[in-house]
Every structure is written in C-alpha cells, then in structure tokens.
Amino acid sequence: MAWISLILAGICEMIGVGMINKWHHDRNWGSLLFLILGFGASFFFLSIAMETLPMGTAYAIWTGIGASGGAILGMLIYGESKDWKRILFIFMILGAAVGLKLVS
C-alpha cells in the first residue's frame, strides 16, 4: 500500500507541476484549482507512504517521479525539447528511483 501511495503522490505532483505551467499561460481558476488539488493530494499520499517507508527513500522517489514526470509532460503537452540527452537523464532519474527501492 505504501508504494502505491508513493506512486500516486508522484503522479499528483506531476499534475501540480503541469498546472503551474498552465497557470502561467492561462491564469484561470480551473488551473489554480487543479494546481492546489494536485499538490494537496500529492502531500496527502506522500504522508501515507511515509508511515511505513523511510523518509529519505520516500522523498527521493517522490521527487524523482515528479521531476521526470514533469519533464515528460513538458515534452508531450507543452512541446519542450525531446533531445536524447534530456531523455537519457530522465531514465537516469528513474533508474536511481528503482535503485533506491531495491536497496531499501
């Protein structure tokens, strides 16, 4: 259950980050609402995950999912660069998250 909560927290963080970008472009109440809900849900699920997972592992994986997911959202939705070096570093972040799972 903790790992599912952690993955949900990361996905909600991605939504929050995506809504920050949308908020900067559109400045509408819907973007602001989803931004608040995304980050609120993210912290909620992170707190559930941290009931059983070590703080350092949970936080590192949460930020890894959010950072790599934010970069992927930027590429897919906002037309940001899809340079192979960016993709390589996203895989490195995800690989580090998997490595933390394996050693914790």
PDB file of C-alpha atoms in Angstrom:
ATOM      1  CA  MET A   1       0.000   0.000   0.000  1.00  0.00           C
ATOM      2  CA  ALA A   2       2.848   2.402   0.806  1.00  0.00           C
ATOM      3  CA  TRP A   3       4.420   2.049  -2.619  1.00  0.00           C
ATOM      4  CA  ILE A   4       1.077   2.580  -4.349  1.00  0.00           C
ATOM      5  CA  SER A   5       0.557   5.708  -2.241  1.00  0.00           C
ATOM      6  CA  LEU A   6       4.042   6.898  -3.165  1.00  0.00           C
ATOM      7  CA  ILE A   7       3.419   6.414  -6.878  1.00  0.00           C
ATOM      8  CA  LEU A   8       0.075   8.224  -6.569  1.00  0.00           C
ATOM      9  CA  ALA A   9       1.872  11.042  -4.735  1.00  0.00           C
ATOM     10  CA  GLY A  10       4.349  11.337  -7.598  1.00  0.00           C
ATOM     11  CA  ILE A  11       1.593  11.345 -10.209  1.00  0.00           C
ATOM     12  CA  CYS A  12      -0.301  14.044  -8.292  1.00  0.00           C
ATOM     13  CA  GLU A  13       2.908  16.073  -8.090  1.00  0.00           C
ATOM     14  CA  MET A  14       3.227  15.807 -11.871  1.00  0.00           C
ATOM     15  CA  ILE A  15      -0.321  17.152 -12.189  1.00  0.00           C
ATOM     16  CA  GLY A  16       0.515  20.021  -9.837  1.00  0.00           C
ATOM     17  CA  VAL A  17       3.660  20.897 -11.802  1.00  0.00           C
ATOM     18  CA  GLY A  18       1.750  20.755 -15.071  1.00  0.00           C
ATOM     19  CA  MET A  19      -0.879  23.084 -13.639  1.00  0.00           C
ATOM     20  CA  ILE A  20       1.808  25.595 -12.591  1.00  0.00           C
ATOM     21  CA  ASN A  21       2.787  25.856 -16.248  1.00  0.00           C
ATOM     22  CA  LYS A  22      -0.847  26.101 -17.328  1.00  0.00           C
ATOM     23  CA  TRP A  23      -1.489  28.727 -14.657  1.00  0.00           C
ATOM     24  CA  HIS A  24       1.356  30.851 -16.021  1.00  0.00           C
ATOM     25  CA  HIS A  25      -0.133  30.656 -19.518  1.00  0.00           C
ATOM     26  CA  ASP A  26      -3.875  30.881 -18.880  1.00  0.00           C
ATOM     27  CA  ARG A  27      -4.400  32.450 -15.428  1.00  0.00           C
ATOM     28  CA  ASN A  28      -7.808  30.852 -14.957  1.00  0.00           C
ATOM     29  CA  TRP A  29      -9.462  29.499 -11.816  1.00  0.00           C
ATOM     30  CA  GLY A  30      -9.547  25.939 -13.150  1.00  0.00           C
ATOM     31  CA  SER A  31      -5.765  25.797 -13.442  1.00  0.00           C
ATOM     32  CA  LEU A  32      -5.370  27.208  -9.952  1.00  0.00           C
ATOM     33  CA  LEU A  33      -7.885  24.723  -8.536  1.00  0.00           C
ATOM     34  CA  PHE A  34      -6.147  21.726 -10.140  1.00  0.00           C
ATOM     35  CA  LEU A  35      -2.772  23.082  -9.007  1.00  0.00           C
ATOM     36  CA  ILE A  36      -3.948  23.185  -5.393  1.00  0.00           C
ATOM     37  CA  LEU A  37      -5.709  19.817  -5.628  1.00  0.00           C
ATOM     38  CA  GLY A  38      -2.699  18.202  -7.318  1.00  0.00           C
ATOM     39  CA  PHE A  39      -0.198  19.298  -4.710  1.00  0.00           C
ATOM     40  CA  GLY A  40      -2.650  18.716  -1.852  1.00  0.00           C
ATOM     41  CA  ALA A  41      -3.286  15.143  -2.968  1.00  0.00           C
ATOM     42  CA  SER A  42       0.440  14.672  -3.528  1.00  0.00           C
ATOM     43  CA  PHE A  43       1.308  15.622   0.046  1.00  0.00           C
ATOM     44  CA  PHE A  44      -1.581  13.506   1.356  1.00  0.00           C
ATOM     45  CA  PHE A  45      -0.406  10.360  -0.438  1.00  0.00           C
ATOM     46  CA  LEU A  46       3.239  11.086   0.465  1.00  0.00           C
ATOM     47  CA  SER A  47       2.303  11.264   4.139  1.00  0.00           C
ATOM     48  CA  ILE A  48       0.543   7.890   3.876  1.00  0.00           C
ATOM     49  CA  ALA A  49       3.598   6.371   2.197  1.00  0.00           C
ATOM     50  CA  MET A  50       5.922   7.766   4.856  1.00  0.00           C
ATOM     51  CA  GLU A  51       4.031   5.922   7.586  1.00  0.00           C
ATOM     52  CA  THR A  52       5.928   2.769   6.596  1.00  0.00           C
ATOM     53  CA  LEU A  53       8.684   3.804   4.149  1.00  0.00           C
ATOM     54  CA  PRO A  54      11.882   5.521   5.279  1.00  0.00           C
ATOM     55  CA  MET A  55      11.683   9.302   4.812  1.00  0.00           C
ATOM     56  CA  GLY A  56      14.794   9.561   2.621  1.00  0.00           C
ATOM     57  CA  THR A  57      13.673   6.831   0.260  1.00  0.00           C
ATOM     58  CA  ALA A  58      10.096   8.100   0.029  1.00  0.00           C
ATOM     59  CA  TYR A  59      11.148  11.690  -0.567  1.00  0.00           C
ATOM     60  CA  ALA A  60      13.786  10.787  -3.162  1.00  0.00           C
ATOM     61  CA  ILE A  61      11.394   8.594  -5.137  1.00  0.00           C
ATOM     62  CA  TRP A  62       8.568  11.156  -4.858  1.00  0.00           C
ATOM     63  CA  THR A  63      10.761  13.929  -6.214  1.00  0.00           C
ATOM     64  CA  GLY A  64      12.167  11.587  -8.877  1.00  0.00           C
ATOM     65  CA  ILE A  65       8.701  10.728 -10.153  1.00  0.00           C
ATOM     66  CA  GLY A  66       7.711  14.400 -10.060  1.00  0.00           C
ATOM     67  CA  ALA A  67      10.864  15.652 -11.773  1.00  0.00           C
ATOM     68  CA  SER A  68      10.942  13.055 -14.522  1.00  0.00           C
ATOM     69  CA  GLY A  69       7.161  13.181 -14.952  1.00  0.00           C
ATOM     70  CA  GLY A  70       7.225  16.960 -15.164  1.00  0.00           C
ATOM     71  CA  ALA A  71       9.891  16.780 -17.856  1.00  0.00           C
ATOM     72  CA  ILE A  72       7.901  14.173 -19.804  1.00  0.00           C
ATOM     73  CA  LEU A  73       4.709  16.266 -19.503  1.00  0.00           C
ATOM     74  CA  GLY A  74       6.649  19.256 -20.804  1.00  0.00           C
ATOM     75  CA  MET A  75       7.771  17.269 -23.823  1.00  0.00           C
ATOM     76  CA  LEU A  76       4.393  15.692 -24.571  1.00  0.00           C
ATOM     77  CA  ILE A  77       1.995  18.533 -23.812  1.00  0.00           C
ATOM     78  CA  TYR A  78       3.967  21.765 -23.983  1.00  0.00           C
ATOM     79  CA  GLY A  79       6.286  20.965 -26.897  1.00  0.00           C
ATOM     80  CA  GLU A  80       9.542  21.178 -24.965  1.00  0.00           C
ATOM     81  CA  SER A  81      12.738  19.745 -26.416  1.00  0.00           C
ATOM     82  CA  LYS A  82      12.904  15.957 -26.806  1.00  0.00           C
ATOM     83  CA  ASP A  83      16.666  15.917 -27.091  1.00  0.00           C
ATOM     84  CA  TRP A  84      18.183  12.489 -26.437  1.00  0.00           C
ATOM     85  CA  LYS A  85      20.271  13.898 -23.580  1.00  0.00           C
ATOM     86  CA  ARG A  86      17.131  15.009 -21.730  1.00  0.00           C
ATOM     87  CA  ILE A  87      15.614  11.563 -22.192  1.00  0.00           C
ATOM     88  CA  LEU A  88      18.852   9.923 -21.006  1.00  0.00           C
ATOM     89  CA  PHE A  89      18.823  11.949 -17.791  1.00  0.00           C
ATOM     90  CA  ILE A  90      15.128  11.169 -17.214  1.00  0.00           C
ATOM     91  CA  PHE A  91      15.987   7.476 -17.431  1.00  0.00           C
ATOM     92  CA  MET A  92      18.861   8.064 -15.000  1.00  0.00           C
ATOM     93  CA  ILE A  93      16.439   9.637 -12.505  1.00  0.00           C
ATOM     94  CA  LEU A  94      14.025   6.716 -12.889  1.00  0.00           C
ATOM     95  CA  GLY A  95      16.901   4.239 -12.613  1.00  0.00           C
ATOM     96  CA  ALA A  96      18.032   5.885  -9.388  1.00  0.00           C
ATOM     97  CA  ALA A  97      14.485   5.631  -8.013  1.00  0.00           C
ATOM     98  CA  VAL A  98      14.356   1.929  -8.845  1.00  0.00           C
ATOM     99  CA  GLY A  99      17.789   1.505  -7.260  1.00  0.00           C
ATOM    100  CA  LEU A 100      16.579   3.131  -4.052  1.00  0.00           C
ATOM    101  CA  LYS A 101      13.638   0.732  -3.992  1.00  0.00           C
ATOM    102  CA  LEU A 102      15.962  -2.230  -4.426  1.00  0.00           C
ATOM    103  CA  VAL A 103      18.283  -1.283  -1.567  1.00  0.00           C
ATOM    104  CA  SER A 104      15.643  -0.105   0.916  1.00  0.00           C
TER     105      SER A 104
END
